[in-house]
XYZ file of C-alpha atoms in Angstrom:
619
model
C 27.263 54.216 80.794
C 29.814 51.181 79.641
C 32.895 52.580 77.595
C 33.364 52.133 74.427
C 35.299 49.019 73.658
C 36.034 49.540 69.974
C 35.460 51.926 67.104
C 34.559 51.159 63.714
C 33.761 52.656 60.838
C 30.572 50.434 60.008
C 28.823 47.779 62.549
C 26.485 44.774 60.911
C 23.923 43.789 63.459
C 23.319 39.523 62.230
C 25.206 37.503 60.234
C 22.477 36.142 58.065
C 22.844 36.182 54.513
C 21.505 39.696 54.545
C 24.814 40.638 57.416
C 27.154 38.581 55.800
C 26.411 40.229 52.527
C 26.412 44.278 54.054
C 29.457 43.456 55.942
C 31.690 42.007 53.353
C 30.683 45.149 50.997
C 31.393 47.140 53.436
C 34.812 46.013 54.438
C 35.592 45.580 50.293
C 35.196 49.477 50.008
C 37.957 49.984 52.505
C 35.673 50.493 55.561
C 37.118 48.812 59.328
C 33.675 47.015 59.480
C 32.194 45.056 62.404
C 29.585 41.970 62.167
C 27.732 41.181 65.368
C 25.850 38.481 65.857
C 24.632 36.636 68.977
C 25.870 32.638 68.451
C 29.536 32.743 66.454
C 28.707 29.007 65.498
C 25.350 30.368 63.501
C 26.949 32.621 60.960
C 25.507 32.143 57.198
C 22.789 29.564 58.580
C 20.089 28.099 56.817
C 17.277 28.439 58.760
C 14.827 27.162 56.442
C 14.905 25.381 53.307
C 18.434 24.009 52.046
C 18.434 25.720 48.693
C 19.565 28.963 46.861
C 17.652 30.408 44.020
C 14.407 29.836 42.886
C 11.987 31.769 40.667
C 13.018 35.279 40.564
C 15.388 34.194 43.444
C 18.178 33.153 41.098
C 18.339 36.354 39.384
C 18.885 38.456 42.843
C 21.662 35.762 42.949
C 23.373 36.499 40.060
C 23.137 40.109 40.472
C 24.512 39.925 44.165
C 27.217 37.871 42.180
C 27.539 40.605 39.286
C 28.004 43.051 42.378
C 31.233 41.063 43.449
C 29.288 39.779 46.613
C 29.478 36.030 47.767
C 26.681 34.218 47.749
C 26.759 32.957 44.546
C 30.528 31.682 44.907
C 29.350 30.309 48.254
C 26.397 28.288 46.752
C 28.729 26.902 43.935
C 31.057 25.612 46.081
C 28.354 23.670 49.030
C 25.671 22.877 46.204
C 24.667 19.530 45.780
C 21.969 19.562 43.480
C 21.423 22.843 40.335
C 18.683 22.983 38.131
C 17.437 25.762 35.921
C 14.222 26.401 36.414
C 11.559 26.847 33.284
C 13.673 25.953 30.822
C 10.933 25.398 28.272
C 9.789 29.064 28.631
C 11.390 32.211 27.129
C 14.971 33.655 28.838
C 13.712 36.426 31.077
C 11.638 34.026 33.666
C 14.410 31.155 33.415
C 15.878 31.222 36.953
C 18.400 28.566 38.444
C 18.536 26.949 41.787
C 20.419 24.885 43.903
C 20.274 22.518 46.784
C 23.128 22.951 49.169
C 24.777 21.459 51.964
C 23.448 23.419 54.860
C 26.256 22.547 56.834
C 28.967 23.522 54.446
C 27.456 26.406 53.324
C 27.815 27.996 56.931
C 31.182 27.015 57.313
C 32.197 28.651 54.145
C 30.433 31.486 54.491
C 31.825 31.569 58.156
C 35.133 31.536 56.985
C 35.100 33.919 54.200
C 33.768 36.640 56.853
C 36.674 35.504 59.290
C 39.426 35.949 56.663
C 38.466 38.554 55.020
C 40.599 42.206 55.629
C 39.152 44.834 57.984
C 36.303 42.945 58.723
C 36.188 41.665 62.129
C 33.507 38.510 63.384
C 32.509 39.563 67.281
C 29.192 37.582 69.144
C 27.018 40.198 70.883
C 23.019 40.756 71.107
C 22.457 44.412 70.522
C 19.884 45.553 72.534
C 20.402 49.451 72.508
C 21.247 51.882 69.209
C 23.190 54.866 70.638
C 21.653 58.023 68.694
C 23.220 61.678 68.990
C 21.321 64.219 67.182
C 19.637 61.926 64.967
C 22.826 60.268 63.718
C 23.826 56.780 65.084
C 26.944 56.598 66.683
C 26.924 53.088 67.661
C 25.558 49.701 69.734
C 24.966 48.895 73.427
C 24.724 45.257 73.588
C 23.149 42.929 76.400
C 26.387 42.900 78.447
C 26.556 46.766 78.350
C 29.426 46.668 75.677
C 29.187 49.849 73.635
C 31.203 49.504 69.842
C 31.140 52.737 68.150
C 30.427 53.360 64.730
C 30.076 56.307 62.170
C 26.834 53.983 60.463
C 25.336 51.369 61.042
C 22.980 48.067 59.610
C 20.759 46.173 60.945
C 19.878 42.548 59.341
C 17.943 41.248 62.597
C 15.733 38.356 60.731
C 13.330 36.999 62.736
C 14.807 37.590 66.163
C 13.268 40.832 67.139
C 10.733 39.729 69.614
C 10.942 36.249 67.662
C 8.022 33.823 69.043
C 8.504 30.272 68.255
C 4.787 28.322 68.377
C 4.344 24.919 67.992
C 0.733 23.998 68.454
C -0.847 26.059 71.575
C 2.657 26.123 72.992
C 5.160 29.071 72.024
C 8.107 30.403 73.616
C 10.692 33.518 72.542
C 13.195 32.673 69.956
C 14.593 33.537 66.980
C 14.715 30.293 65.669
C 14.372 26.412 66.783
C 17.162 25.912 69.635
C 18.354 30.118 69.577
C 17.108 32.979 72.000
C 15.158 36.178 70.854
C 16.234 39.639 70.190
C 14.738 42.011 73.002
C 14.876 45.091 73.524
C 16.012 46.635 69.952
C 11.843 46.556 68.609
C 11.862 49.046 72.079
C 14.852 51.416 71.027
C 13.569 51.183 67.267
C 9.998 52.614 68.200
C 11.100 55.409 70.580
C 13.141 56.335 67.839
C 10.032 56.828 65.825
C 10.287 54.193 63.493
C 7.122 52.331 62.622
C 7.757 48.809 63.856
C 4.968 46.010 62.680
C 4.687 42.212 63.195
C 5.021 38.825 60.477
C 4.970 35.504 60.593
C 6.881 33.020 58.897
C 7.507 29.222 59.127
C 9.343 25.779 58.746
C 8.264 22.643 58.597
C 9.395 19.188 60.539
C 12.789 17.662 59.818
C 12.398 14.263 58.686
C 14.745 11.532 59.771
C 16.314 10.109 56.402
C 16.403 6.256 57.857
C 12.639 6.202 58.322
C 11.432 7.195 54.868
C 10.841 4.639 52.040
C 12.636 6.219 48.588
C 11.404 3.044 46.754
C 8.005 4.594 46.366
C 9.187 7.989 45.595
C 9.769 10.024 42.252
C 13.360 10.668 41.927
C 13.816 14.625 41.283
C 17.595 14.611 39.403
C 19.324 17.521 38.795
C 20.713 19.066 35.778
C 23.211 16.404 33.749
C 25.432 19.603 33.440
C 25.358 21.592 36.661
C 25.710 25.523 35.831
C 27.358 27.182 38.144
C 25.942 30.772 39.610
C 28.831 32.904 39.929
C 30.461 34.172 36.648
C 33.552 33.312 37.912
C 32.904 29.687 38.065
C 33.014 27.606 34.716
C 32.380 24.125 36.337
C 30.735 22.832 39.559
C 33.020 20.146 41.423
C 30.888 19.433 44.151
C 29.136 15.649 44.420
C 25.210 15.513 43.143
C 22.548 14.071 44.721
C 18.569 13.555 44.151
C 15.576 14.888 45.627
C 12.441 13.093 45.932
C 8.794 13.950 45.109
C 5.781 12.557 46.874
C 1.957 14.399 47.668
C -0.366 14.585 50.036
C -3.738 13.002 50.017
C -7.574 13.068 51.518
C -6.399 11.153 54.940
C -3.501 14.115 55.251
C -5.515 16.988 55.036
C -8.579 15.084 56.881
C -6.102 14.820 59.825
C -4.912 17.774 59.353
C -8.491 19.603 59.715
C -8.738 17.482 62.433
C -6.338 19.672 64.446
C -7.226 23.170 63.508
C -8.646 23.370 66.932
C -4.889 23.325 68.356
C -3.261 25.614 65.566
C -2.113 28.727 66.440
C -3.216 29.902 63.558
C -6.713 29.406 63.556
C -7.070 29.652 67.493
C -6.000 33.226 67.037
C -3.125 32.943 68.797
C -0.882 33.990 66.217
C -0.780 37.926 65.181
C 1.552 38.409 62.553
C 0.596 38.050 58.885
C 2.107 35.243 56.694
C 3.512 34.382 53.863
C 1.059 34.948 51.016
C 3.300 32.425 48.440
C 4.521 30.185 51.026
C 1.476 29.085 53.220
C 1.678 26.446 55.707
C -0.111 23.317 55.059
C -2.997 23.945 57.399
C -3.486 26.979 55.263
C -3.546 25.526 52.310
C -5.705 22.577 53.333
C -8.368 25.253 54.488
C -7.945 27.976 51.418
C -8.010 25.306 48.721
C -10.343 22.485 49.930
C -11.294 21.709 45.955
C -7.419 20.586 45.843
C -7.289 16.498 46.554
C -3.536 17.116 47.425
C -0.376 19.000 47.412
C 2.810 18.180 46.338
C 5.931 17.314 48.957
C 9.538 18.021 47.931
C 12.118 16.040 49.644
C 15.632 17.959 49.811
C 18.485 16.588 51.594
C 20.175 18.464 53.914
C 23.699 17.845 53.064
C 25.941 14.994 52.050
C 26.219 13.679 54.948
C 23.401 14.869 56.959
C 20.578 12.702 58.326
C 17.891 15.241 57.879
C 15.342 15.936 54.949
C 13.411 18.985 54.713
C 10.215 18.578 53.766
C 9.356 21.361 51.412
C 5.274 22.154 51.337
C 4.584 21.319 54.801
C 5.599 23.841 56.603
C 3.173 23.962 60.086
C 2.720 25.091 63.040
C 0.163 22.217 64.188
C 1.329 20.178 67.626
C 3.753 17.694 66.871
C 1.574 14.725 67.494
C -0.602 16.109 64.799
C 2.564 16.606 62.500
C 3.748 12.776 63.167
C -0.016 12.044 62.250
C -0.089 13.614 59.050
C 3.435 13.133 58.169
C 2.380 9.115 58.177
C -0.577 9.610 56.130
C 1.773 10.266 52.876
C 3.234 7.324 50.151
C 7.078 6.628 51.282
C 6.594 8.059 55.125
C 4.376 6.048 56.686
C 7.151 5.043 59.284
C 8.570 8.451 58.861
C 10.332 10.229 62.258
C 10.732 14.105 62.910
C 13.958 14.852 64.061
C 12.523 18.385 64.730
C 9.082 19.235 64.841
C 8.056 22.355 62.465
C 6.886 25.744 64.469
C 5.784 29.174 62.845
C 7.226 32.085 64.219
C 6.310 35.688 64.377
C 8.964 38.385 65.076
C 9.026 42.223 64.270
C 9.578 44.078 61.013
C 10.518 48.023 60.752
C 7.849 49.535 57.602
C 10.501 49.489 54.849
C 8.740 53.355 53.612
C 10.530 54.175 56.677
C 13.726 53.777 54.235
C 15.635 56.059 51.195
C 16.094 53.875 48.570
C 19.616 53.344 49.820
C 17.995 51.564 52.307
C 18.983 54.398 55.080
C 16.400 55.248 57.276
C 14.760 58.604 56.983
C 14.106 58.960 60.843
C 17.918 58.601 61.810
C 20.679 59.280 59.827
C 23.862 56.368 58.905
C 21.079 54.061 60.367
C 20.377 51.495 57.584
C 18.070 47.941 57.486
C 18.601 45.240 55.171
C 16.377 41.921 54.296
C 13.624 40.539 57.150
C 13.438 43.710 59.111
C 12.886 45.396 55.895
C 9.444 42.669 55.820
C 11.104 40.875 52.869
C 11.012 36.745 52.796
C 13.914 34.705 51.611
C 17.827 34.737 51.544
C 18.363 35.727 48.200
C 16.484 39.150 48.961
C 18.514 39.856 51.767
C 21.422 38.839 50.401
C 20.564 41.795 47.770
C 19.352 44.438 50.242
C 22.468 43.531 52.431
C 24.838 44.274 49.936
C 23.175 47.317 49.182
C 22.884 48.494 52.611
C 26.650 47.621 53.128
C 27.801 49.455 50.202
C 25.696 52.465 50.831
C 26.577 52.624 54.496
C 30.372 52.815 53.449
C 29.602 55.231 50.569
C 27.668 57.360 53.032
C 30.594 57.966 55.968
C 32.803 58.147 52.949
C 30.476 61.469 51.880
C 29.442 59.803 48.567
C 26.565 59.665 46.700
C 24.596 56.361 46.903
C 24.297 53.324 44.817
C 20.968 53.149 43.733
C 19.587 50.661 41.313
C 16.894 51.177 39.199
C 13.916 48.984 38.182
C 15.075 49.381 34.776
C 18.531 47.978 35.734
C 17.909 45.050 38.140
C 15.504 42.789 40.450
C 17.207 44.108 43.261
C 15.985 47.658 42.090
C 12.415 46.239 41.751
C 12.406 44.794 44.983
C 14.159 48.031 46.956
C 11.486 50.291 44.900
C 8.589 47.972 45.805
C 9.546 48.148 49.649
C 10.473 51.759 50.111
C 7.574 53.339 48.097
C 4.750 50.871 48.448
C 5.719 48.986 51.618
C 4.654 45.706 52.871
C 1.816 44.389 54.849
C 2.987 40.157 54.619
C 6.603 39.049 53.815
C 7.485 39.969 50.418
C 8.666 37.546 48.093
C 10.426 38.471 44.675
C 9.224 36.892 41.271
C 9.899 37.888 37.587
C 6.642 38.981 37.386
C 7.441 42.150 39.402
C 9.343 43.460 36.945
C 7.873 45.487 34.187
C 11.180 45.027 32.364
C 12.136 41.625 32.503
C 13.400 40.719 29.294
C 15.925 43.204 30.017
C 17.087 41.704 33.699
C 17.515 37.992 32.662
C 20.151 35.885 34.322
C 22.234 35.467 31.745
C 22.752 39.205 31.449
C 23.378 40.562 35.299
C 26.839 41.137 34.798
C 26.272 42.879 32.003
C 23.661 45.424 34.004
C 25.390 45.622 37.441
C 29.657 44.684 36.958
C 30.430 47.890 35.538
C 28.925 49.686 38.275
C 30.534 47.230 40.809
C 33.970 48.180 39.334
C 33.407 51.476 38.999
C 32.929 51.806 42.880
C 35.357 49.802 43.588
C 33.141 46.780 44.406
C 35.010 44.051 41.500
C 38.586 42.743 41.783
C 40.844 42.336 39.117
C 40.118 38.560 38.564
C 36.155 39.500 38.450
C 36.491 42.602 35.661
C 38.873 40.378 33.584
C 36.228 37.673 33.432
C 33.855 39.875 32.493
C 36.022 41.983 29.863
C 37.072 38.189 27.886
C 33.015 37.633 28.204
C 32.194 41.233 26.430
C 34.626 40.643 24.020
C 34.009 37.099 23.074
C 30.181 38.648 22.037
C 31.900 41.496 20.196
C 33.814 38.984 18.008
C 30.690 36.797 17.457
C 28.654 39.751 16.452
C 30.776 40.351 14.083
C 30.693 36.833 13.020
C 26.952 36.495 12.509
C 27.051 39.967 10.530
C 29.629 38.506 8.038
C 29.254 34.819 8.051
C 26.955 33.564 5.208
C 25.189 30.628 3.635
C 24.803 31.027 -0.044
C 22.535 29.542 -2.384
C 25.614 26.569 -3.729
C 26.583 25.650 -0.228
C 23.940 22.787 -0.219
C 25.533 20.792 2.484
C 25.090 23.182 4.725
C 21.704 23.975 3.691
C 20.400 20.596 4.235
C 22.395 20.588 7.829
C 20.244 23.403 8.601
C 17.142 22.006 6.761
C 16.996 25.194 4.468
C 15.547 23.481 1.679
C 13.577 26.862 0.599
C 16.650 29.548 0.959
C 16.643 30.974 -2.569
C 19.239 33.399 -2.510
C 21.552 32.612 0.937
C 21.455 34.730 4.018
C 24.084 35.875 7.413
C 24.052 34.166 10.070
C 22.445 36.537 12.097
C 19.526 36.424 9.940
C 19.361 32.753 9.496
C 19.550 32.661 13.576
C 16.524 34.692 13.829
C 14.264 31.469 12.789
C 12.915 29.784 15.270
C 14.017 26.782 14.236
C 17.939 27.311 14.124
C 20.185 27.425 16.913
C 23.470 29.239 17.930
C 24.816 25.913 17.966
C 23.716 24.670 14.663
C 25.288 27.849 13.184
C 28.828 26.944 15.566
C 29.107 23.543 13.316
C 29.551 25.368 10.174
C 31.924 28.224 11.616
C 34.972 27.588 14.054
C 35.111 30.956 14.709
C 31.734 30.566 16.739
C 32.329 26.882 17.825
C 35.862 28.383 20.321
C 33.486 30.587 22.052
C 32.643 29.786 25.590
C 28.292 28.549 26.429
C 27.613 31.818 28.004
C 28.806 33.946 24.870
C 26.899 31.724 22.651
C 23.735 31.853 24.619
C 23.914 35.976 24.832
C 24.495 35.988 20.893
C 21.391 33.882 20.579
C 18.978 35.827 22.822
C 20.037 38.926 21.088
C 19.400 37.864 17.957
C 15.930 36.093 18.313
C 13.980 39.089 20.579
C 15.732 41.828 19.175
C 12.573 43.502 18.191
C 11.001 42.373 22.035
C 14.494 43.744 23.697
C 14.313 47.266 21.217
C 10.610 47.785 22.618
C 11.202 47.395 26.374
C 14.466 49.725 25.499
C 11.900 52.143 24.348
C 9.730 51.437 27.453
C 12.549 52.283 29.696
C 13.714 55.665 27.738
C 9.949 56.668 28.829
C 10.171 55.751 32.168
C 13.440 57.534 32.689
C 12.263 60.929 31.655
C 9.756 60.745 34.613
C 12.445 58.808 36.567
C 15.147 61.638 35.912
C 12.786 64.431 37.461
C 14.306 64.849 41.170
C 11.817 66.304 43.931
C 13.531 68.769 46.435
C 14.542 67.601 49.893
C 12.544 70.016 51.456
C 9.573 70.120 49.208
C 6.436 71.011 50.517
C 3.811 68.446 50.075
C 1.271 69.952 52.644
C 0.969 72.813 50.560
C 0.205 71.268 46.921
C -3.337 72.857 46.054
C -5.622 70.974 43.704
C -5.041 67.472 45.005
C -6.945 65.477 48.138
C -5.345 65.317 51.734
C -5.229 61.737 51.825
C -2.810 62.391 48.489
C -0.996 64.883 50.489
C -0.278 63.057 53.572
C 1.309 59.886 51.644
C 3.296 61.855 49.772
C 4.570 63.974 52.945
C 5.044 60.224 54.328
C 6.984 58.613 51.847
C 9.028 61.778 50.632
C 9.626 60.321 47.224
C 12.977 61.033 45.320
C 11.797 61.235 42.163
C 8.718 61.984 40.420
C 8.458 58.126 38.991
C 9.130 57.019 42.444
C 5.439 58.988 43.638
C 3.906 57.704 40.670
C 4.155 54.428 42.447
C 3.144 55.121 45.449
C 0.032 53.493 46.574
C -3.400 55.365 45.923
C -1.236 58.660 44.217
C -3.339 59.179 40.885
C -2.266 60.182 37.786
C -4.033 63.526 38.203
C -2.038 64.373 41.059
C 1.007 62.941 39.747
C 0.473 66.103 36.843
C -0.338 68.428 39.033
C 2.707 67.483 41.146
C 4.889 68.248 37.927
C 3.467 71.313 37.219
C 4.454 72.271 40.779
C 8.029 70.969 40.181
C 8.483 72.682 37.153
C 7.344 75.955 38.411
C 10.299 75.317 41.135
C-alpha cells in the first residue's frame, strides 16, 4: 500500500459546480482543503447548456451567493445575456437566468480555486475510499497515491461508471472527450451504500457559420441586466441575443424513422432519464399531438463558434441527428461540430444521507451533486456549499448547518432528497416549495446571510453590503408610515390617479392599491427616490403582499411545531406497536431526525405519525 503523500482536513473529489463550492466553503471556514479532479483543465466546466439559473434554479444561485458562495459572482463576471423570467407573475416565482461564456466561466472559477488560501487543486482519479471503523480517513487515486483527510466530500457528477451512448454505439466516459471513473462505485457498494443508475443527455453542438439567423426570431436579454450576486450592482460584460426556431412534422417523421437505432427505445439504456428535460425523441413519442417543439439557440461564448440548441438533446445516431436538424427552419445547411449523446452514470440513493449530506453508513463522508440523484449546475452548487460547510463543521466538532424548508430552496431540495429519495434526476422548481412567497429570490440574503455570518462564511465586505440594504429597508418602512398625501394635495392626487381619495392616506396605505407603484411614490418623496432599486423592491413586495406573507408565516409557525420535535438517534422504530411493518421499515431505513421529517417520508400515514408522536412523548 502506497504511503500517504498529503494530510488535509477536507478532501473534495470532483471539481464541477458542487466540488468548487464545497472546496471553497471548507477553505473559507479555515480548513486545509484538497480539491481533486480528473483534469486540471476541466474545473467548473459547463458540461451541458451554457447557462446559469432558470425557474427555481435562480433561487438556488441567489441562496449560494447569500451564504458567501461563488456561483453568482462567477456568472455575473462571465454572463453574456441576462433575463428575469416570469416577470408578469408574482414575485415568488420570478427567476433569474443568464447565458454564460462557457470558457470564461470555467477559467474564472479555476482561477478562483487556484488562488484561494488553504485550498490545493490537484490532479487525481479517486478509485477507493480509505475507511477505518466506519469513518473515512482518506482517498486513494488510480495511480496508488493516498491523500489522508479528516472528511471527504464526493462530487462525482456523471463520471461514476459513466457510459456514453450515440445511437447503438457506446463507450465509457464521464462526458464527451473525458474518461469515466471506475472503481469508486464498487467501493461505495462495499461500504453498504445503495448505488443506482440514472441517465441524462445533451444535444449536438452546431457550427455558428452554417446557421441562417435571418430566418430566426431573436431573443434579447433585459435592457438593464440584473446581477445574481448581492455584491454586484451592474453587469459590464458585452450582451448578445439568443435565437428561437421550431421543429416541425418533417422533423418528427425523421426522428420516428430513426427510433429503431435509438438506445433509448431499443433497450440499450437502463438508467432513468430526467422527466422535465426529455430528449427530442422522447418528446416526439410521448407527445404525438404536438406538431412542433421550441428550439432555443444559445451561443456558447462571445468568441466561440459553437451554438447549443436547447430543446433537442438526443442519443440518436449522428446521421439521424444531422438529418432532423436540417429540417428545422434556419438550420437547413447546419453542420454539427459535436453530435449529441446520452450518458448513464451511477448515483447513491440520497436517503442514505443525513440532512447535513453526511452519509449514514460512513462517518465524515459527504455527498453533493449528481451523486445524490440531482440534475443541474445550480442544484449541485447549493448541495456542494452545504456539504463543504458541514464537512468543515463536523471536524471542528460543531453542529451542522441545516437549512429548513421554510428557510430556502436549498433546504427544500435536501429535505426532498434525504426523506423521499429519487428514482429519476431531481430538478428544482418553484412548485416544490410550499412557502415560496417567503422564499423569493429578492430576499435570499435576508433569509441566509445572517446564518452565513454566524458561521464565518460571510466576508466583512459582504456583511457591510447586507447591513446597508437592511438599513435602507428600515428607513423606507419609516417613510411609508410617516409620509402622507392629504386631500388638499391635488397635484399629487392627480399624478397618482387618486380622484376618489377623500381624506388623504399614508404612503403605505396607498401602496397596497394595485395601480400604485413604489416608483410613483418615489417621485413624490425625495427620501424614497434616493433609495436603491433593491430596497424599493423589498418595500413594495412587503406592502402589497402583506396579507399573504402573514398567512405563510403562520403556516411556518405550525410547521415548526412538528419540525422541532426531535427523534432520538437510538430510537427503535421496529418496536412501535400499532403501525404496519411497511411503515416501521421505512422509518427504520430513513431514520428521520424530527417528527416533521418522518411525516414527509412517502408512505408514512398521519395515523402512524400520531402513534409515533405518542411514543416520543412517553420518552
